[in-house]
Amino acid sequence: MSFYALTALINAITSTVLGLFVYFKNKSAKTNQAFALFCLSTTVWSYAYCFWQLSNNADSALFWSRVLMAGAIFITISYFYFVLRLLNKINKGKKILIFGFLAFSFFFLANFTSLFVEGVRPKSGFAFWPDTGVLFHPFILIWFFYAFYAIYLLFKSYFVSTGIKRNQIRYILIGTVIGYLGGATNYLLWYDIPIPPIGNWTTTFYLGIVAYAIVKYELMDIRVFAAHILIIALNLIAFAYIFISKTFGEYIIKTLFFLGVLFVSYLLKRSFDQEVKQEQELKRLARKLEKANRKLKQLDRAKSEFISIASHQLRTPLSAIKGFVSLLLEGSYGEVNKKAKEALKKISTSNERLIVLVNDLLNLSRIEAGKMQYDFDYWQIEDIVQEIKDTLLLEAKEKGLYLKVNFPSPPLPKIRIDGAKIKEVISNLVENAVKYTKQGGVKVGFKQKENLIRIIVSDTGIGISRDEMVRLFSKFSRGKNISRLDANGAGLGLFVGRKIVEAHGGRIWAESEDKGKGSRFIVEIPINLDELKKEKKRRKIQSKGVKKFVEEI
Ligand code: ADP
């Protein structure tokens, strides 16, 4: 097979594949239809071109050169139509388009007479090159007119378009110019200019780039596309090979080979289609999930807003109750008898619990809205723990538990924290330890490790199972059957605590051997977060410097 026959075959295969691909990618899109039409012209031209090159007598060469011209005649007009569709200018170019189709239809009819192609004769190493008939000259003028007009329209739109469209037009312009320059080398020998059609192969490039530009923005699956192209190309090559057989036996063998390729391709295609179907189903599900997720987020936001508003509304009456109950207990409204005092104390305890719950809910909504505010200052952590002990000692004693604090000596350095918030965190840990311990008691210890301080709350209580440990610090997470021990918790304290500690650049975690074996809660906070950050940065720069130094030597 000669170089020209081979390039024509490649052009033919590419235009068939790309034409079909673009068409089936979006059958109802007018631009895709127009491109398929254009590919039809190039396909007819290219296949016939290949057979013309393979012809071994003048009659067959003349026949195939007329067929190839039948395709070539419609190339620029169908391309012009494609450009009008692409640029949405079909109404503006309608008249000129109709004129073109009529003119080229006329040349199409003339093509089968000697007025268009006179005959074939040897030229520049080609055994059968066609000669022009009289009608060929006006044809070539009109043909180039439509090619240039399409390029002109593309250029014009390129300068006024933006974004994706501009990119698309750029690709198409590059492809078109290269394709026409290369394709036009076919006409030189018709006019006895001794230059062979060296640019014929550029058609493949041209079609490829235009097809790419059309579908690129439709997000095609390149893997599936490549697989399909391969299958179709294999079949076309196997099919084309049948026609270059010399003996009957060769015909039979090649036909059988082609049928074999066809069968294997069918199996491959089936499995591809299944995969594509599954992928599409997955994409559909992913979209559905995304939608559901958006809705859930909306609901979550609404819920957070509701909690925030409700908690604010609840806080005022709770504070009023707290104030009046303590005034009553102090005897500001006259002497209160013992029985009433007991009742008032119960009211006060319940009210305190409610205040903690409302505070947790408020903190939760602030954390979720990213609106938690911190007021950093220097605090002596032992003082905070002392205050917590003072508040909770009575409760522990009433339960028959000890509550010990091992104060360090010498005292720890002051740490930069939001004292009120860290107090909330440790207070919740100690309160929990008292709540979830039946015998024994609670110990609070301290540790300093370089620029980190640890506060450790350990108890001899019910312990934590492995399952519970996993979600211990999550929102609304409470232990199994824990309501029996304490009906008032909401499972928010540890979650809020974790968020607060993390905002201080620290960590919080729990340790427990198992249920019934007591627990340890450890809060680790940097002495000065800003200093820690600076130190980390310094070390990073230092290690980078060392690395660079090592690299240099
Ligand atoms: P609440 O105590 O209101 O339920 P928390 O977030 O403070 O909320 O605690 C979450 C859960 O962690 C508790 O319900 C309990 O199951 C478990 N827990 C917390 N502290 C301890 C502890 N010291 N011993 C055993 N379990 C604990």
PDB file of C-alpha atoms in Angstrom, residues 136-401:
ATOM      1  CA  PHE A 136     -13.740  22.360 -12.343  1.00  0.00           C
ATOM      2  CA  HIS A 137     -12.424  25.972 -12.390  1.00  0.00           C
ATOM      3  CA  PRO A 138     -15.564  27.730 -11.124  1.00  0.00           C
ATOM      4  CA  PHE A 139     -15.989  24.860  -8.670  1.00  0.00           C
ATOM      5  CA  ILE A 140     -12.541  25.357  -7.139  1.00  0.00           C
ATOM      6  CA  LEU A 141     -13.186  29.105  -6.732  1.00  0.00           C
ATOM      7  CA  ILE A 142     -16.477  28.570  -4.928  1.00  0.00           C
ATOM      8  CA  TRP A 143     -14.971  25.728  -2.897  1.00  0.00           C
ATOM      9  CA  PHE A 144     -12.184  27.953  -1.561  1.00  0.00           C
ATOM     10  CA  PHE A 145     -14.602  30.833  -1.069  1.00  0.00           C
ATOM     11  CA  TYR A 146     -16.586  28.734   1.458  1.00  0.00           C
ATOM     12  CA  ALA A 147     -13.393  27.538   3.156  1.00  0.00           C
ATOM     13  CA  PHE A 148     -12.128  31.095   3.629  1.00  0.00           C
ATOM     14  CA  TYR A 149     -15.521  32.427   4.625  1.00  0.00           C
ATOM     15  CA  ALA A 150     -15.808  29.808   7.392  1.00  0.00           C
ATOM     16  CA  ILE A 151     -12.326  30.683   8.641  1.00  0.00           C
ATOM     17  CA  TYR A 152     -13.168  34.384   8.520  1.00  0.00           C
ATOM     18  CA  LEU A 153     -16.329  33.833  10.601  1.00  0.00           C
ATOM     19  CA  LEU A 154     -14.371  31.794  13.146  1.00  0.00           C
ATOM     20  CA  PHE A 155     -11.743  34.519  13.427  1.00  0.00           C
ATOM     21  CA  LYS A 156     -14.366  37.201  13.875  1.00  0.00           C
ATOM     22  CA  SER A 157     -16.088  35.273  16.643  1.00  0.00           C
ATOM     23  CA  TYR A 158     -12.826  34.372  18.291  1.00  0.00           C
ATOM     24  CA  PHE A 159     -12.089  38.002  19.071  1.00  0.00           C
ATOM     25  CA  VAL A 160     -15.486  38.722  20.575  1.00  0.00           C
ATOM     26  CA  SER A 161     -15.919  35.455  22.511  1.00  0.00           C
ATOM     27  CA  THR A 162     -14.806  34.754  26.027  1.00  0.00           C
ATOM     28  CA  GLY A 163     -14.153  31.744  28.259  1.00  0.00           C
ATOM     29  CA  ILE A 164     -14.961  28.243  27.070  1.00  0.00           C
ATOM     30  CA  LYS A 165     -16.316  29.369  23.694  1.00  0.00           C
ATOM     31  CA  ARG A 166     -13.122  31.256  22.919  1.00  0.00           C
ATOM     32  CA  ASN A 167     -11.025  28.186  23.702  1.00  0.00           C
ATOM     33  CA  GLN A 168     -13.277  26.023  21.578  1.00  0.00           C
ATOM     34  CA  ILE A 169     -12.983  28.373  18.620  1.00  0.00           C
ATOM     35  CA  ARG A 170      -9.217  28.587  19.025  1.00  0.00           C
ATOM     36  CA  TYR A 171      -8.872  24.806  18.743  1.00  0.00           C
ATOM     37  CA  ILE A 172     -11.154  24.675  15.754  1.00  0.00           C
ATOM     38  CA  LEU A 173      -9.321  27.524  14.027  1.00  0.00           C
ATOM     39  CA  ILE A 174      -5.935  25.891  14.437  1.00  0.00           C
ATOM     40  CA  GLY A 175      -7.300  22.561  13.188  1.00  0.00           C
ATOM     41  CA  THR A 176      -9.082  24.152  10.248  1.00  0.00           C
ATOM     42  CA  VAL A 177      -6.139  26.171   8.987  1.00  0.00           C
ATOM     43  CA  ILE A 178      -3.797  23.187   9.194  1.00  0.00           C
ATOM     44  CA  GLY A 179      -6.388  20.872   7.616  1.00  0.00           C
ATOM     45  CA  TYR A 180      -7.146  23.155   4.673  1.00  0.00           C
ATOM     46  CA  LEU A 181      -3.495  23.989   4.030  1.00  0.00           C
ATOM     47  CA  GLY A 182      -2.655  20.287   3.977  1.00  0.00           C
ATOM     48  CA  GLY A 183      -5.790  19.230   2.097  1.00  0.00           C
ATOM     49  CA  ALA A 184      -5.284  21.912  -0.553  1.00  0.00           C
ATOM     50  CA  THR A 185      -2.015  20.242  -1.642  1.00  0.00           C
ATOM     51  CA  ASN A 186      -4.321  17.786  -3.408  1.00  0.00           C
ATOM     52  CA  TYR A 187      -5.328  20.389  -5.996  1.00  0.00           C
ATOM     53  CA  LEU A 188      -1.831  21.366  -7.165  1.00  0.00           C
ATOM     54  CA  LEU A 189      -1.294  18.415  -9.478  1.00  0.00           C
ATOM     55  CA  TRP A 190      -4.708  18.992 -11.064  1.00  0.00           C
ATOM     56  CA  TYR A 191      -3.210  22.215 -12.374  1.00  0.00           C
ATOM     57  CA  ASP A 192       0.064  20.539 -13.347  1.00  0.00           C
ATOM     58  CA  ILE A 193       1.989  22.157 -10.494  1.00  0.00           C
ATOM     59  CA  PRO A 194       4.451  19.366  -9.733  1.00  0.00           C
ATOM     60  CA  ILE A 195       3.891  19.148  -5.981  1.00  0.00           C
ATOM     61  CA  PRO A 196       2.358  15.889  -4.706  1.00  0.00           C
ATOM     62  CA  PRO A 197      -0.434  15.935  -2.069  1.00  0.00           C
ATOM     63  CA  ILE A 198       2.020  15.869   0.795  1.00  0.00           C
ATOM     64  CA  GLY A 199      -0.393  17.467   3.251  1.00  0.00           C
ATOM     65  CA  ASN A 200      -3.135  14.909   2.793  1.00  0.00           C
ATOM     66  CA  TRP A 201      -2.611  13.343   6.216  1.00  0.00           C
ATOM     67  CA  THR A 202      -3.375  16.620   8.022  1.00  0.00           C
ATOM     68  CA  THR A 203      -7.086  15.864   7.576  1.00  0.00           C
ATOM     69  CA  THR A 204      -6.846  13.327  10.381  1.00  0.00           C
ATOM     70  CA  PHE A 205      -5.301  15.906  12.638  1.00  0.00           C
ATOM     71  CA  TYR A 206      -7.858  18.478  11.600  1.00  0.00           C
ATOM     72  CA  LEU A 207     -10.854  16.237  12.274  1.00  0.00           C
ATOM     73  CA  GLY A 208      -9.398  15.093  15.578  1.00  0.00           C
ATOM     74  CA  ILE A 209      -8.835  18.581  16.888  1.00  0.00           C
ATOM     75  CA  VAL A 210     -12.294  19.817  15.853  1.00  0.00           C
ATOM     76  CA  ALA A 211     -14.021  16.780  17.382  1.00  0.00           C
ATOM     77  CA  TYR A 212     -12.032  17.302  20.535  1.00  0.00           C
ATOM     78  CA  ALA A 213     -13.117  20.922  20.706  1.00  0.00           C
ATOM     79  CA  ILE A 214     -16.778  19.987  20.300  1.00  0.00           C
ATOM     80  CA  VAL A 215     -16.954  17.321  22.940  1.00  0.00           C
ATOM     81  CA  LYS A 216     -14.304  18.496  25.358  1.00  0.00           C
ATOM     82  CA  TYR A 217     -16.719  20.700  27.164  1.00  0.00           C
ATOM     83  CA  GLU A 218     -19.295  17.954  27.411  1.00  0.00           C
ATOM     84  CA  LEU A 219     -16.903  16.063  29.653  1.00  0.00           C
ATOM     85  CA  MET A 220     -16.559  12.905  27.666  1.00  0.00           C
ATOM     86  CA  ASP A 221     -15.100   9.850  29.276  1.00  0.00           C
ATOM     87  CA  ILE A 222     -11.791   9.667  27.490  1.00  0.00           C
ATOM     88  CA  ARG A 223     -11.182   6.012  28.447  1.00  0.00           C
ATOM     89  CA  VAL A 224     -14.415   4.824  26.901  1.00  0.00           C
ATOM     90  CA  PHE A 225     -13.846   7.033  23.893  1.00  0.00           C
ATOM     91  CA  ALA A 226     -10.353   5.642  23.334  1.00  0.00           C
ATOM     92  CA  ALA A 227     -11.591   2.067  23.699  1.00  0.00           C
ATOM     93  CA  HIS A 228     -14.364   2.626  21.174  1.00  0.00           C
ATOM     94  CA  ILE A 229     -12.003   4.258  18.712  1.00  0.00           C
ATOM     95  CA  LEU A 230      -9.641   1.332  19.023  1.00  0.00           C
ATOM     96  CA  ILE A 231     -12.400  -1.190  18.422  1.00  0.00           C
ATOM     97  CA  ILE A 232     -13.790   0.675  15.423  1.00  0.00           C
ATOM     98  CA  ALA A 233     -10.348   1.313  13.948  1.00  0.00           C
ATOM     99  CA  LEU A 234      -9.414  -2.354  14.294  1.00  0.00           C
ATOM    100  CA  ASN A 235     -12.579  -3.390  12.496  1.00  0.00           C
ATOM    101  CA  LEU A 236     -12.156  -0.849   9.747  1.00  0.00           C
ATOM    102  CA  ILE A 237      -8.563  -1.856   9.142  1.00  0.00           C
ATOM    103  CA  ALA A 238      -9.479  -5.546   9.141  1.00  0.00           C
ATOM    104  CA  PHE A 239     -12.313  -4.739   6.733  1.00  0.00           C
ATOM    105  CA  ALA A 240     -10.159  -2.585   4.451  1.00  0.00           C
ATOM    106  CA  TYR A 241      -7.531  -5.310   4.278  1.00  0.00           C
ATOM    107  CA  ILE A 242     -10.007  -7.650   2.624  1.00  0.00           C
ATOM    108  CA  PHE A 243      -9.959  -5.400  -0.453  1.00  0.00           C
ATOM    109  CA  ILE A 244      -6.248  -5.475  -0.947  1.00  0.00           C
ATOM    110  CA  SER A 245      -6.167  -9.268  -1.328  1.00  0.00           C
ATOM    111  CA  LYS A 246      -4.603 -10.749  -4.411  1.00  0.00           C
ATOM    112  CA  THR A 247      -5.940 -14.289  -4.431  1.00  0.00           C
ATOM    113  CA  PHE A 248      -9.297 -15.831  -3.626  1.00  0.00           C
ATOM    114  CA  GLY A 249      -7.737 -17.725  -0.710  1.00  0.00           C
ATOM    115  CA  GLU A 250      -6.436 -14.473   0.727  1.00  0.00           C
ATOM    116  CA  TYR A 251      -9.949 -13.007   0.445  1.00  0.00           C
ATOM    117  CA  ILE A 252     -11.407 -15.888   2.427  1.00  0.00           C
ATOM    118  CA  ILE A 253      -8.746 -15.778   5.149  1.00  0.00           C
ATOM    119  CA  LYS A 254      -9.014 -12.026   5.557  1.00  0.00           C
ATOM    120  CA  THR A 255     -12.805 -12.162   5.627  1.00  0.00           C
ATOM    121  CA  LEU A 256     -12.664 -14.825   8.338  1.00  0.00           C
ATOM    122  CA  PHE A 257     -10.140 -12.724  10.235  1.00  0.00           C
ATOM    123  CA  PHE A 258     -12.412  -9.701   9.939  1.00  0.00           C
ATOM    124  CA  LEU A 259     -15.377 -11.705  11.250  1.00  0.00           C
ATOM    125  CA  GLY A 260     -13.255 -12.869  14.183  1.00  0.00           C
ATOM    126  CA  VAL A 261     -12.256  -9.278  15.001  1.00  0.00           C
ATOM    127  CA  LEU A 262     -15.898  -8.251  14.718  1.00  0.00           C
ATOM    128  CA  PHE A 263     -16.996 -10.941  17.169  1.00  0.00           C
ATOM    129  CA  VAL A 264     -14.295 -10.107  19.733  1.00  0.00           C
ATOM    130  CA  SER A 265     -15.141  -6.416  19.365  1.00  0.00           C
ATOM    131  CA  TYR A 266     -18.776  -7.197  20.031  1.00  0.00           C
ATOM    132  CA  LEU A 267     -17.858  -8.961  23.283  1.00  0.00           C
ATOM    133  CA  LEU A 268     -15.554  -6.106  24.290  1.00  0.00           C
ATOM    134  CA  LYS A 269     -18.154  -3.499  23.506  1.00  0.00           C
ATOM    135  CA  ARG A 270     -20.749  -5.348  25.564  1.00  0.00           C
ATOM    136  CA  SER A 271     -18.503  -5.349  28.599  1.00  0.00           C
ATOM    137  CA  PHE A 272     -17.633  -1.676  28.070  1.00  0.00           C
ATOM    138  CA  ASP A 273     -21.276  -0.775  27.817  1.00  0.00           C
ATOM    139  CA  GLN A 274     -21.970  -2.576  31.053  1.00  0.00           C
ATOM    140  CA  GLU A 275     -19.168  -0.698  32.736  1.00  0.00           C
ATOM    141  CA  VAL A 276     -20.406   2.600  31.363  1.00  0.00           C
ATOM    142  CA  LYS A 277     -23.913   1.797  32.584  1.00  0.00           C
ATOM    143  CA  GLN A 278     -22.603   1.061  36.051  1.00  0.00           C
ATOM    144  CA  GLU A 279     -20.575   4.228  36.045  1.00  0.00           C
ATOM    145  CA  GLN A 280     -23.573   6.251  34.947  1.00  0.00           C
ATOM    146  CA  GLU A 281     -25.645   4.668  37.704  1.00  0.00           C
ATOM    147  CA  LEU A 282     -22.933   5.548  40.206  1.00  0.00           C
ATOM    148  CA  LYS A 283     -22.828   9.120  38.932  1.00  0.00           C
ATOM    149  CA  ARG A 284     -26.613   9.330  39.235  1.00  0.00           C
ATOM    150  CA  LEU A 285     -26.459   8.058  42.806  1.00  0.00           C
ATOM    151  CA  ALA A 286     -23.625  10.459  43.619  1.00  0.00           C
ATOM    152  CA  ARG A 287     -25.713  13.358  42.324  1.00  0.00           C
ATOM    153  CA  LYS A 288     -28.666  12.185  44.403  1.00  0.00           C
ATOM    154  CA  LEU A 289     -26.479  11.916  47.475  1.00  0.00           C
ATOM    155  CA  GLU A 290     -25.087  15.358  46.866  1.00  0.00           C
ATOM    156  CA  LYS A 291     -28.606  16.740  46.707  1.00  0.00           C
ATOM    157  CA  ALA A 292     -29.611  14.943  49.888  1.00  0.00           C
ATOM    158  CA  ASN A 293     -26.458  16.191  51.543  1.00  0.00           C
ATOM    159  CA  ARG A 294     -27.237  19.777  50.621  1.00  0.00           C
ATOM    160  CA  LYS A 295     -30.719  19.394  52.051  1.00  0.00           C
ATOM    161  CA  LEU A 296     -29.352  17.878  55.246  1.00  0.00           C
ATOM    162  CA  LYS A 297     -26.884  20.722  55.621  1.00  0.00           C
ATOM    163  CA  GLN A 298     -29.735  23.194  55.239  1.00  0.00           C
ATOM    164  CA  LEU A 299     -31.748  21.357  57.889  1.00  0.00           C
ATOM    165  CA  ASP A 300     -28.706  21.221  60.130  1.00  0.00           C
ATOM    166  CA  ARG A 301     -28.239  24.971  59.801  1.00  0.00           C
ATOM    167  CA  ALA A 302     -31.902  25.544  60.594  1.00  0.00           C
ATOM    168  CA  LYS A 303     -31.607  23.268  63.626  1.00  0.00           C
ATOM    169  CA  SER A 304     -28.507  25.112  64.857  1.00  0.00           C
ATOM    170  CA  GLU A 305     -30.263  28.439  64.485  1.00  0.00           C
ATOM    171  CA  PHE A 306     -33.255  27.103  66.374  1.00  0.00           C
ATOM    172  CA  ILE A 307     -31.061  25.791  69.201  1.00  0.00           C
ATOM    173  CA  SER A 308     -29.222  29.089  69.372  1.00  0.00           C
ATOM    174  CA  ILE A 309     -32.405  31.165  69.582  1.00  0.00           C
ATOM    175  CA  ALA A 310     -34.120  28.775  72.026  1.00  0.00           C
ATOM    176  CA  SER A 311     -31.079  28.673  74.308  1.00  0.00           C
ATOM    177  CA  HIS A 312     -30.824  32.457  74.421  1.00  0.00           C
ATOM    178  CA  GLN A 313     -34.487  32.676  75.341  1.00  0.00           C
ATOM    179  CA  LEU A 314     -34.069  30.045  78.065  1.00  0.00           C
ATOM    180  CA  ARG A 315     -31.027  31.643  79.650  1.00  0.00           C
ATOM    181  CA  THR A 316     -32.764  34.742  80.984  1.00  0.00           C
ATOM    182  CA  PRO A 317     -35.517  32.976  83.000  1.00  0.00           C
ATOM    183  CA  LEU A 318     -32.997  30.421  84.308  1.00  0.00           C
ATOM    184  CA  SER A 319     -30.734  33.211  85.589  1.00  0.00           C
ATOM    185  CA  ALA A 320     -33.759  34.853  87.222  1.00  0.00           C
ATOM    186  CA  ILE A 321     -34.678  31.567  88.960  1.00  0.00           C
ATOM    187  CA  LYS A 322     -31.087  31.169  90.148  1.00  0.00           C
ATOM    188  CA  GLY A 323     -31.039  34.697  91.587  1.00  0.00           C
ATOM    189  CA  PHE A 324     -34.395  34.505  93.339  1.00  0.00           C
ATOM    190  CA  VAL A 325     -33.778  31.014  94.780  1.00  0.00           C
ATOM    191  CA  SER A 326     -30.496  32.132  96.311  1.00  0.00           C
ATOM    192  CA  LEU A 327     -32.196  35.256  97.733  1.00  0.00           C
ATOM    193  CA  LEU A 328     -34.920  33.039  99.225  1.00  0.00           C
ATOM    194  CA  LEU A 329     -32.312  30.684 100.719  1.00  0.00           C
ATOM    195  CA  GLU A 330     -30.397  33.623 102.180  1.00  0.00           C
ATOM    196  CA  GLY A 331     -33.632  34.732 103.871  1.00  0.00           C
ATOM    197  CA  SER A 332     -33.935  38.031 101.986  1.00  0.00           C
ATOM    198  CA  TYR A 333     -37.732  37.529 101.846  1.00  0.00           C
ATOM    199  CA  GLY A 334     -38.083  36.425 105.459  1.00  0.00           C
ATOM    200  CA  GLU A 335     -37.390  33.257 107.398  1.00  0.00           C
ATOM    201  CA  VAL A 336     -37.793  30.012 105.325  1.00  0.00           C
ATOM    202  CA  ASN A 337     -38.595  26.800 107.199  1.00  0.00           C
ATOM    203  CA  LYS A 338     -36.391  23.711 106.931  1.00  0.00           C
ATOM    204  CA  LYS A 339     -38.736  21.744 104.655  1.00  0.00           C
ATOM    205  CA  ALA A 340     -39.089  24.636 102.240  1.00  0.00           C
ATOM    206  CA  LYS A 341     -35.300  25.127 102.323  1.00  0.00           C
ATOM    207  CA  GLU A 342     -34.816  21.482 101.240  1.00  0.00           C
ATOM    208  CA  ALA A 343     -37.223  22.026  98.358  1.00  0.00           C
ATOM    209  CA  LEU A 344     -35.465  25.242  97.370  1.00  0.00           C
ATOM    210  CA  LYS A 345     -32.081  23.462  97.324  1.00  0.00           C
ATOM    211  CA  LYS A 346     -33.527  20.843  94.992  1.00  0.00           C
ATOM    212  CA  ILE A 347     -34.848  23.597  92.754  1.00  0.00           C
ATOM    213  CA  SER A 348     -31.417  25.197  92.791  1.00  0.00           C
ATOM    214  CA  THR A 349     -29.619  21.916  91.830  1.00  0.00           C
ATOM    215  CA  SER A 350     -32.045  21.238  88.987  1.00  0.00           C
ATOM    216  CA  ASN A 351     -31.756  24.807  87.836  1.00  0.00           C
ATOM    217  CA  GLU A 352     -27.939  24.536  87.803  1.00  0.00           C
ATOM    218  CA  ARG A 353     -28.184  21.434  85.627  1.00  0.00           C
ATOM    219  CA  LEU A 354     -30.473  23.244  83.258  1.00  0.00           C
ATOM    220  CA  ILE A 355     -28.045  26.179  83.074  1.00  0.00           C
ATOM    221  CA  VAL A 356     -25.192  23.774  82.200  1.00  0.00           C
ATOM    222  CA  LEU A 357     -27.321  22.125  79.519  1.00  0.00           C
ATOM    223  CA  VAL A 358     -28.400  25.429  78.002  1.00  0.00           C
ATOM    224  CA  ASN A 359     -24.774  26.616  78.048  1.00  0.00           C
ATOM    225  CA  ASP A 360     -23.664  23.430  76.287  1.00  0.00           C
ATOM    226  CA  LEU A 361     -26.351  23.902  73.656  1.00  0.00           C
ATOM    227  CA  LEU A 362     -25.342  27.510  73.167  1.00  0.00           C
ATOM    228  CA  ASN A 363     -21.693  26.514  72.884  1.00  0.00           C
ATOM    229  CA  LEU A 364     -22.633  23.830  70.388  1.00  0.00           C
ATOM    230  CA  SER A 365     -24.479  26.267  68.157  1.00  0.00           C
ATOM    231  CA  ARG A 366     -21.619  28.770  68.406  1.00  0.00           C
ATOM    232  CA  ILE A 367     -19.052  26.098  67.519  1.00  0.00           C
ATOM    233  CA  GLU A 368     -21.112  24.931  64.566  1.00  0.00           C
ATOM    234  CA  ALA A 369     -21.572  28.446  63.297  1.00  0.00           C
ATOM    235  CA  GLY A 370     -17.825  29.096  63.791  1.00  0.00           C
ATOM    236  CA  LYS A 371     -18.719  31.953  66.133  1.00  0.00           C
ATOM    237  CA  MET A 372     -17.137  30.746  69.367  1.00  0.00           C
ATOM    238  CA  GLN A 373     -15.111  33.626  70.766  1.00  0.00           C
ATOM    239  CA  TYR A 374     -12.058  33.234  72.978  1.00  0.00           C
ATOM    240  CA  ASP A 375     -10.635  35.701  75.432  1.00  0.00           C
ATOM    241  CA  PHE A 376      -7.000  34.691  75.971  1.00  0.00           C
ATOM    242  CA  ASP A 377      -5.075  35.771  79.059  1.00  0.00           C
ATOM    243  CA  TYR A 378      -2.456  34.401  81.513  1.00  0.00           C
ATOM    244  CA  TRP A 379      -3.948  32.040  84.113  1.00  0.00           C
ATOM    245  CA  GLN A 380      -2.626  29.900  86.949  1.00  0.00           C
ATOM    246  CA  ILE A 381      -4.226  26.555  86.131  1.00  0.00           C
ATOM    247  CA  GLU A 382      -3.995  25.304  89.749  1.00  0.00           C
ATOM    248  CA  ASP A 383      -6.282  28.177  90.839  1.00  0.00           C
ATOM    249  CA  ILE A 384      -8.901  27.117  88.317  1.00  0.00           C
ATOM    250  CA  VAL A 385      -8.781  23.516  89.547  1.00  0.00           C
ATOM    251  CA  GLN A 386      -8.977  24.691  93.178  1.00  0.00           C
ATOM    252  CA  GLU A 387     -12.204  26.573  92.389  1.00  0.00           C
ATOM    253  CA  ILE A 388     -13.640  23.467  90.717  1.00  0.00           C
ATOM    254  CA  LYS A 389     -12.742  21.360  93.731  1.00  0.00           C
ATOM    255  CA  ASP A 390     -14.441  23.844  96.066  1.00  0.00           C
ATOM    256  CA  THR A 391     -17.642  23.674  94.066  1.00  0.00           C
ATOM    257  CA  LEU A 392     -17.787  19.902  93.669  1.00  0.00           C
ATOM    258  CA  LEU A 393     -16.358  18.668  96.955  1.00  0.00           C
ATOM    259  CA  LEU A 394     -19.726  18.669  98.702  1.00  0.00           C
ATOM    260  CA  GLU A 395     -21.367  16.648  95.928  1.00  0.00           C
ATOM    261  CA  ALA A 396     -18.542  14.088  96.073  1.00  0.00           C
ATOM    262  CA  LYS A 397     -18.728  13.858  99.826  1.00  0.00           C
ATOM    263  CA  GLU A 398     -22.507  13.363  99.729  1.00  0.00           C
ATOM    264  CA  LYS A 399     -21.866  10.352  97.458  1.00  0.00           C
ATOM    265  CA  GLY A 400     -19.209   9.044  99.857  1.00  0.00           C
ATOM    266  CA  LEU A 401     -16.396   9.725  97.393  1.00  0.00           C
TER     267      LEU A 401
END
